[in-house]
Amino acid sequence: MPAPNMKRSAAAGKSPAVSRRLPAMPPDPADAPRIAEIFRRFEAREPVPVTELNYRNAYTLLVAVALSAQATDVSVNKATAPLFAMVDTPQAMLDFGEDRLRDAIKTIGLYNSKARNVMALSERLVREFDGTVPRDRAVLETLPGVGRKTAAVVVNTLHGDHTIAVDTHVFRVSNRMPIAVGVTPDAVEAGLLAVVPAGFVRHAHHWLILHGRYTCLARKPLCPTCIVADLCRWPDKTA
């Protein structure tokens, strides 16, 4: 089944409110062996995948993931390397100030709004949480600039929660192969949680991100070198 139009889907940051009402395609029990084999091969290639965002602690991870919405990890890491050397707590960020933060991240897309959000979430962390990053995903989602995807990445990376964060790579790969089909990130997330075997959920979104970033590219996927090409049902494989 071809992937939905990516332009109609908000795969980064907060998902549209209507997306919560759009279900994923119901799981097909007959497809379970194929899906399990896909993740078995991903695990064999990269047993313990990790985020490619650089961070020092829970707070800097939260900030880095928030900054990565609609931006590459490489661009975020370039900006945050000198920033996190000076600022690695919410109070330090408030002392640093929005103007200096804006200048520090100006190479990242949407830096003006992201700077405002980082300052606002830092203020809330200091005021309501004694400067610590909340453990609860639902609480994280209430912070400025922190959507469902960002919260999922944070609790998965820090605490090993079995969450699946759906960014543009996960959305594309899941629909293209397909693994779980949906027209919104929330629908794909629900579908993946329904079909990915329990033993693979912990690292599922990392494997899908890496596969989408380096093999299953948006415009011209590297199908001849793909380790799961024989399990992929996308009709337009590259030669």
PDB file of C-alpha atoms in Angstrom, residues 25-239:
ATOM      1  CA  MET A  25      -5.373  -0.095  10.051  1.00  0.00           C
ATOM      2  CA  PRO A  26      -6.396  -3.115  12.196  1.00  0.00           C
ATOM      3  CA  PRO A  27      -3.532  -5.618  12.703  1.00  0.00           C
ATOM      4  CA  ASP A  28      -3.496  -8.644  10.434  1.00  0.00           C
ATOM      5  CA  PRO A  29      -2.506 -11.735  12.482  1.00  0.00           C
ATOM      6  CA  ALA A  30      -1.254 -13.411   9.326  1.00  0.00           C
ATOM      7  CA  ASP A  31       1.328 -10.656   8.916  1.00  0.00           C
ATOM      8  CA  ALA A  32       2.844 -11.141  12.371  1.00  0.00           C
ATOM      9  CA  PRO A  33       5.723 -13.451  11.273  1.00  0.00           C
ATOM     10  CA  ARG A  34       6.873 -10.976   8.613  1.00  0.00           C
ATOM     11  CA  ILE A  35       6.842  -8.052  11.042  1.00  0.00           C
ATOM     12  CA  ALA A  36       8.655 -10.066  13.706  1.00  0.00           C
ATOM     13  CA  GLU A  37      11.374 -10.998  11.202  1.00  0.00           C
ATOM     14  CA  ILE A  38      11.822  -7.354  10.189  1.00  0.00           C
ATOM     15  CA  PHE A  39      12.599  -6.375  13.765  1.00  0.00           C
ATOM     16  CA  ARG A  40      14.696  -9.476  14.372  1.00  0.00           C
ATOM     17  CA  ARG A  41      16.978  -8.357  11.530  1.00  0.00           C
ATOM     18  CA  PHE A  42      17.068  -4.782  12.812  1.00  0.00           C
ATOM     19  CA  GLU A  43      18.121  -6.084  16.224  1.00  0.00           C
ATOM     20  CA  ALA A  44      20.785  -8.346  14.727  1.00  0.00           C
ATOM     21  CA  ARG A  45      22.311  -5.368  12.929  1.00  0.00           C
ATOM     22  CA  GLU A  46      22.060  -2.900  15.834  1.00  0.00           C
ATOM     23  CA  PRO A  47      21.278  -4.660  19.138  1.00  0.00           C
ATOM     24  CA  VAL A  48      21.104  -1.527  21.285  1.00  0.00           C
ATOM     25  CA  PRO A  49      20.415   1.568  19.166  1.00  0.00           C
ATOM     26  CA  VAL A  50      20.720   4.984  20.795  1.00  0.00           C
ATOM     27  CA  THR A  51      19.616   8.476  19.911  1.00  0.00           C
ATOM     28  CA  GLU A  52      22.016  10.431  17.723  1.00  0.00           C
ATOM     29  CA  LEU A  53      21.225  13.628  19.620  1.00  0.00           C
ATOM     30  CA  ASN A  54      23.975  14.666  22.027  1.00  0.00           C
ATOM     31  CA  TYR A  55      22.927  15.426  25.596  1.00  0.00           C
ATOM     32  CA  ARG A  56      24.374  15.619  29.118  1.00  0.00           C
ATOM     33  CA  ASN A  57      21.393  14.924  31.359  1.00  0.00           C
ATOM     34  CA  ALA A  58      17.603  14.672  31.338  1.00  0.00           C
ATOM     35  CA  TYR A  59      17.135  18.407  30.864  1.00  0.00           C
ATOM     36  CA  THR A  60      19.514  18.735  27.919  1.00  0.00           C
ATOM     37  CA  LEU A  61      17.926  15.677  26.298  1.00  0.00           C
ATOM     38  CA  LEU A  62      14.497  17.293  26.619  1.00  0.00           C
ATOM     39  CA  VAL A  63      15.784  20.516  25.072  1.00  0.00           C
ATOM     40  CA  ALA A  64      17.631  18.711  22.276  1.00  0.00           C
ATOM     41  CA  VAL A  65      14.603  16.660  21.283  1.00  0.00           C
ATOM     42  CA  ALA A  66      12.365  19.751  21.362  1.00  0.00           C
ATOM     43  CA  LEU A  67      14.842  21.582  19.125  1.00  0.00           C
ATOM     44  CA  SER A  68      14.982  18.656  16.684  1.00  0.00           C
ATOM     45  CA  ALA A  69      11.374  19.083  15.499  1.00  0.00           C
ATOM     46  CA  GLN A  70      11.557  19.749  11.744  1.00  0.00           C
ATOM     47  CA  ALA A  71      15.352  19.831  11.947  1.00  0.00           C
ATOM     48  CA  THR A  72      18.148  17.288  11.593  1.00  0.00           C
ATOM     49  CA  ASP A  73      20.004  15.805  14.536  1.00  0.00           C
ATOM     50  CA  VAL A  74      23.256  16.996  12.956  1.00  0.00           C
ATOM     51  CA  SER A  75      22.116  20.621  12.921  1.00  0.00           C
ATOM     52  CA  VAL A  76      20.873  20.377  16.497  1.00  0.00           C
ATOM     53  CA  ASN A  77      24.113  18.826  17.742  1.00  0.00           C
ATOM     54  CA  LYS A  78      26.194  21.569  16.111  1.00  0.00           C
ATOM     55  CA  ALA A  79      24.182  24.240  17.900  1.00  0.00           C
ATOM     56  CA  THR A  80      23.859  22.516  21.267  1.00  0.00           C
ATOM     57  CA  ALA A  81      27.507  21.474  21.689  1.00  0.00           C
ATOM     58  CA  PRO A  82      28.632  24.962  22.778  1.00  0.00           C
ATOM     59  CA  LEU A  83      25.235  25.747  24.338  1.00  0.00           C
ATOM     60  CA  PHE A  84      25.169  22.727  26.670  1.00  0.00           C
ATOM     61  CA  ALA A  85      28.766  23.410  27.695  1.00  0.00           C
ATOM     62  CA  MET A  86      27.459  26.630  29.259  1.00  0.00           C
ATOM     63  CA  VAL A  87      23.841  25.727  30.067  1.00  0.00           C
ATOM     64  CA  ASP A  88      22.660  22.344  31.349  1.00  0.00           C
ATOM     65  CA  THR A  89      19.916  23.108  33.887  1.00  0.00           C
ATOM     66  CA  PRO A  90      16.584  24.945  33.668  1.00  0.00           C
ATOM     67  CA  GLN A  91      17.762  27.700  36.016  1.00  0.00           C
ATOM     68  CA  ALA A  92      20.955  28.159  34.047  1.00  0.00           C
ATOM     69  CA  MET A  93      18.833  28.533  30.904  1.00  0.00           C
ATOM     70  CA  LEU A  94      16.705  31.214  32.549  1.00  0.00           C
ATOM     71  CA  ASP A  95      19.875  33.017  33.606  1.00  0.00           C
ATOM     72  CA  PHE A  96      21.259  32.633  30.069  1.00  0.00           C
ATOM     73  CA  GLY A  97      18.259  34.475  28.650  1.00  0.00           C
ATOM     74  CA  GLU A  98      16.107  34.187  25.556  1.00  0.00           C
ATOM     75  CA  ASP A  99      18.149  36.587  23.423  1.00  0.00           C
ATOM     76  CA  ARG A 100      21.366  34.646  23.930  1.00  0.00           C
ATOM     77  CA  LEU A 101      19.553  31.343  23.413  1.00  0.00           C
ATOM     78  CA  ARG A 102      18.031  32.598  20.173  1.00  0.00           C
ATOM     79  CA  ASP A 103      21.488  33.539  18.928  1.00  0.00           C
ATOM     80  CA  ALA A 104      22.897  30.149  19.979  1.00  0.00           C
ATOM     81  CA  ILE A 105      20.304  28.151  18.032  1.00  0.00           C
ATOM     82  CA  LYS A 106      19.775  30.459  15.053  1.00  0.00           C
ATOM     83  CA  THR A 107      21.097  27.797  12.659  1.00  0.00           C
ATOM     84  CA  ILE A 108      18.167  25.535  13.580  1.00  0.00           C
ATOM     85  CA  GLY A 109      14.850  25.898  11.785  1.00  0.00           C
ATOM     86  CA  LEU A 110      12.060  27.742  13.633  1.00  0.00           C
ATOM     87  CA  TYR A 111      14.609  28.992  16.157  1.00  0.00           C
ATOM     88  CA  ASN A 112      12.532  31.962  17.296  1.00  0.00           C
ATOM     89  CA  SER A 113       9.547  29.907  18.450  1.00  0.00           C
ATOM     90  CA  LYS A 114      11.807  27.161  19.778  1.00  0.00           C
ATOM     91  CA  ALA A 115      13.734  29.662  21.885  1.00  0.00           C
ATOM     92  CA  ARG A 116      10.481  30.946  23.380  1.00  0.00           C
ATOM     93  CA  ASN A 117       9.338  27.404  24.134  1.00  0.00           C
ATOM     94  CA  VAL A 118      12.634  26.380  25.742  1.00  0.00           C
ATOM     95  CA  MET A 119      12.523  29.406  28.019  1.00  0.00           C
ATOM     96  CA  ALA A 120       8.883  28.744  28.901  1.00  0.00           C
ATOM     97  CA  LEU A 121       9.429  25.045  29.645  1.00  0.00           C
ATOM     98  CA  SER A 122      12.515  25.899  31.694  1.00  0.00           C
ATOM     99  CA  GLU A 123      10.491  28.364  33.750  1.00  0.00           C
ATOM    100  CA  ARG A 124       7.846  25.726  34.425  1.00  0.00           C
ATOM    101  CA  LEU A 125      10.431  23.126  35.376  1.00  0.00           C
ATOM    102  CA  VAL A 126      11.904  25.521  37.933  1.00  0.00           C
ATOM    103  CA  ARG A 127       8.570  26.748  39.235  1.00  0.00           C
ATOM    104  CA  GLU A 128       6.625  23.469  39.385  1.00  0.00           C
ATOM    105  CA  PHE A 129       9.163  20.631  39.398  1.00  0.00           C
ATOM    106  CA  ASP A 130      12.144  21.971  41.355  1.00  0.00           C
ATOM    107  CA  GLY A 131      14.207  22.029  38.179  1.00  0.00           C
ATOM    108  CA  THR A 132      13.802  18.331  37.395  1.00  0.00           C
ATOM    109  CA  VAL A 133      12.331  16.739  34.269  1.00  0.00           C
ATOM    110  CA  PRO A 134       9.031  14.972  35.072  1.00  0.00           C
ATOM    111  CA  ARG A 135       9.025  11.185  34.793  1.00  0.00           C
ATOM    112  CA  ASP A 136       5.441  10.991  33.515  1.00  0.00           C
ATOM    113  CA  ARG A 137       4.920  11.232  29.760  1.00  0.00           C
ATOM    114  CA  ALA A 138       1.510  12.878  30.073  1.00  0.00           C
ATOM    115  CA  VAL A 139       2.987  15.605  32.271  1.00  0.00           C
ATOM    116  CA  LEU A 140       5.845  16.160  29.836  1.00  0.00           C
ATOM    117  CA  GLU A 141       3.335  16.715  27.058  1.00  0.00           C
ATOM    118  CA  THR A 142       1.945  19.729  28.939  1.00  0.00           C
ATOM    119  CA  LEU A 143       5.278  21.583  28.738  1.00  0.00           C
ATOM    120  CA  PRO A 144       5.619  24.304  26.070  1.00  0.00           C
ATOM    121  CA  GLY A 145       7.028  22.928  22.819  1.00  0.00           C
ATOM    122  CA  VAL A 146       6.858  19.321  24.012  1.00  0.00           C
ATOM    123  CA  GLY A 147       4.545  17.194  21.916  1.00  0.00           C
ATOM    124  CA  ARG A 148       3.696  13.524  21.986  1.00  0.00           C
ATOM    125  CA  LYS A 149       6.755  12.564  19.963  1.00  0.00           C
ATOM    126  CA  THR A 150       9.197  14.530  22.109  1.00  0.00           C
ATOM    127  CA  ALA A 151       7.770  13.134  25.338  1.00  0.00           C
ATOM    128  CA  ALA A 152       7.942   9.587  23.963  1.00  0.00           C
ATOM    129  CA  VAL A 153      11.613   9.972  23.024  1.00  0.00           C
ATOM    130  CA  VAL A 154      12.502  11.359  26.452  1.00  0.00           C
ATOM    131  CA  VAL A 155      10.855   8.628  28.550  1.00  0.00           C
ATOM    132  CA  ASN A 156      12.096   5.923  26.191  1.00  0.00           C
ATOM    133  CA  THR A 157      15.689   7.148  26.235  1.00  0.00           C
ATOM    134  CA  LEU A 158      15.893   7.993  29.933  1.00  0.00           C
ATOM    135  CA  HIS A 159      13.738   5.281  31.463  1.00  0.00           C
ATOM    136  CA  GLY A 160      13.361   2.541  28.867  1.00  0.00           C
ATOM    137  CA  ASP A 161       9.606   3.038  28.574  1.00  0.00           C
ATOM    138  CA  HIS A 162       8.017   1.029  25.780  1.00  0.00           C
ATOM    139  CA  THR A 163       6.977   4.049  23.753  1.00  0.00           C
ATOM    140  CA  ILE A 164       7.207   4.568  20.005  1.00  0.00           C
ATOM    141  CA  ALA A 165       7.927   8.082  18.792  1.00  0.00           C
ATOM    142  CA  VAL A 166       6.722   8.701  15.254  1.00  0.00           C
ATOM    143  CA  ASP A 167       8.826  11.219  13.356  1.00  0.00           C
ATOM    144  CA  THR A 168       8.998  11.648   9.574  1.00  0.00           C
ATOM    145  CA  HIS A 169      11.299   8.625   9.171  1.00  0.00           C
ATOM    146  CA  VAL A 170       9.172   6.285  11.271  1.00  0.00           C
ATOM    147  CA  PHE A 171       6.005   7.525   9.562  1.00  0.00           C
ATOM    148  CA  ARG A 172       7.447   6.932   6.085  1.00  0.00           C
ATOM    149  CA  VAL A 173       9.023   3.512   6.749  1.00  0.00           C
ATOM    150  CA  SER A 174       6.016   2.144   8.616  1.00  0.00           C
ATOM    151  CA  ASN A 175       3.608   3.136   5.849  1.00  0.00           C
ATOM    152  CA  ARG A 176       5.922   2.186   2.999  1.00  0.00           C
ATOM    153  CA  MET A 177       6.886  -1.364   3.979  1.00  0.00           C
ATOM    154  CA  PRO A 178       4.141  -1.482   5.386  1.00  0.00           C
ATOM    155  CA  ILE A 179       4.284  -2.317   9.091  1.00  0.00           C
ATOM    156  CA  ALA A 180       1.497  -0.145  10.443  1.00  0.00           C
ATOM    157  CA  VAL A 181      -0.496   2.066   8.094  1.00  0.00           C
ATOM    158  CA  GLY A 182      -2.050   5.366   9.149  1.00  0.00           C
ATOM    159  CA  VAL A 183      -2.651   8.858   7.786  1.00  0.00           C
ATOM    160  CA  THR A 184      -1.442  10.590  10.968  1.00  0.00           C
ATOM    161  CA  PRO A 185       1.513  10.062  13.317  1.00  0.00           C
ATOM    162  CA  ASP A 186      -0.837   9.129  16.173  1.00  0.00           C
ATOM    163  CA  ALA A 187      -2.517   6.475  14.039  1.00  0.00           C
ATOM    164  CA  VAL A 188       0.854   5.011  13.023  1.00  0.00           C
ATOM    165  CA  GLU A 189       1.978   5.020  16.665  1.00  0.00           C
ATOM    166  CA  ALA A 190      -1.139   3.113  17.714  1.00  0.00           C
ATOM    167  CA  GLY A 191      -0.676   0.683  14.848  1.00  0.00           C
ATOM    168  CA  LEU A 192       2.965   0.006  15.668  1.00  0.00           C
ATOM    169  CA  LEU A 193       2.185  -0.601  19.325  1.00  0.00           C
ATOM    170  CA  ALA A 194      -0.408  -3.128  18.191  1.00  0.00           C
ATOM    171  CA  VAL A 195       1.827  -5.097  15.805  1.00  0.00           C
ATOM    172  CA  VAL A 196       5.442  -4.815  16.997  1.00  0.00           C
ATOM    173  CA  PRO A 197       6.288  -7.869  19.129  1.00  0.00           C
ATOM    174  CA  ALA A 198       6.677  -6.966  22.814  1.00  0.00           C
ATOM    175  CA  GLY A 199      10.353  -7.901  22.886  1.00  0.00           C
ATOM    176  CA  PHE A 200      11.161  -5.330  20.210  1.00  0.00           C
ATOM    177  CA  VAL A 201       9.051  -2.357  21.316  1.00  0.00           C
ATOM    178  CA  ARG A 202      11.761  -0.854  23.537  1.00  0.00           C
ATOM    179  CA  HIS A 203      14.011  -0.048  20.551  1.00  0.00           C
ATOM    180  CA  ALA A 204      11.471  -0.107  17.700  1.00  0.00           C
ATOM    181  CA  HIS A 205      11.387   3.582  16.906  1.00  0.00           C
ATOM    182  CA  HIS A 206      15.196   3.862  17.015  1.00  0.00           C
ATOM    183  CA  TRP A 207      15.524   1.048  14.480  1.00  0.00           C
ATOM    184  CA  LEU A 208      12.878   2.590  12.230  1.00  0.00           C
ATOM    185  CA  ILE A 209      14.502   6.042  12.467  1.00  0.00           C
ATOM    186  CA  LEU A 210      17.928   4.666  11.550  1.00  0.00           C
ATOM    187  CA  HIS A 211      16.460   2.626   8.706  1.00  0.00           C
ATOM    188  CA  GLY A 212      14.640   5.659   7.338  1.00  0.00           C
ATOM    189  CA  ARG A 213      17.628   7.966   7.795  1.00  0.00           C
ATOM    190  CA  TYR A 214      20.253   5.780   6.131  1.00  0.00           C
ATOM    191  CA  THR A 215      18.500   3.185   3.936  1.00  0.00           C
ATOM    192  CA  CYS A 216      14.789   3.785   3.313  1.00  0.00           C
ATOM    193  CA  LEU A 217      15.333   7.340   2.102  1.00  0.00           C
ATOM    194  CA  ALA A 218      12.393   9.529   1.135  1.00  0.00           C
ATOM    195  CA  ARG A 219      13.185  10.134  -2.534  1.00  0.00           C
ATOM    196  CA  LYS A 220      15.363   7.204  -3.531  1.00  0.00           C
ATOM    197  CA  PRO A 221      15.556   4.387  -0.987  1.00  0.00           C
ATOM    198  CA  LEU A 222      18.585   2.118  -1.142  1.00  0.00           C
ATOM    199  CA  CYS A 223      16.572  -1.028  -1.775  1.00  0.00           C
ATOM    200  CA  PRO A 224      19.446  -3.123  -3.235  1.00  0.00           C
ATOM    201  CA  THR A 225      21.345  -2.892   0.068  1.00  0.00           C
ATOM    202  CA  CYS A 226      18.324  -3.075   2.389  1.00  0.00           C
ATOM    203  CA  ILE A 227      18.452  -5.949   4.886  1.00  0.00           C
ATOM    204  CA  VAL A 228      14.654  -6.310   4.858  1.00  0.00           C
ATOM    205  CA  ALA A 229      14.002  -5.739   1.138  1.00  0.00           C
ATOM    206  CA  ASP A 230      12.552  -9.231   0.721  1.00  0.00           C
ATOM    207  CA  LEU A 231      10.070  -8.494   3.513  1.00  0.00           C
ATOM    208  CA  CYS A 232       9.071  -5.090   2.165  1.00  0.00           C
ATOM    209  CA  ARG A 233       5.910  -4.897   0.066  1.00  0.00           C
ATOM    210  CA  TRP A 234       6.452  -1.433  -1.353  1.00  0.00           C
ATOM    211  CA  PRO A 235       5.734  -1.744  -5.098  1.00  0.00           C
ATOM    212  CA  ASP A 236       8.235   0.919  -6.236  1.00  0.00           C
ATOM    213  CA  LYS A 237      11.521  -0.533  -5.013  1.00  0.00           C
ATOM    214  CA  THR A 238      14.648   0.954  -6.592  1.00  0.00           C
ATOM    215  CA  ALA A 239      16.755  -1.256  -8.778  1.00  0.00           C
TER     216      ALA A 239
END
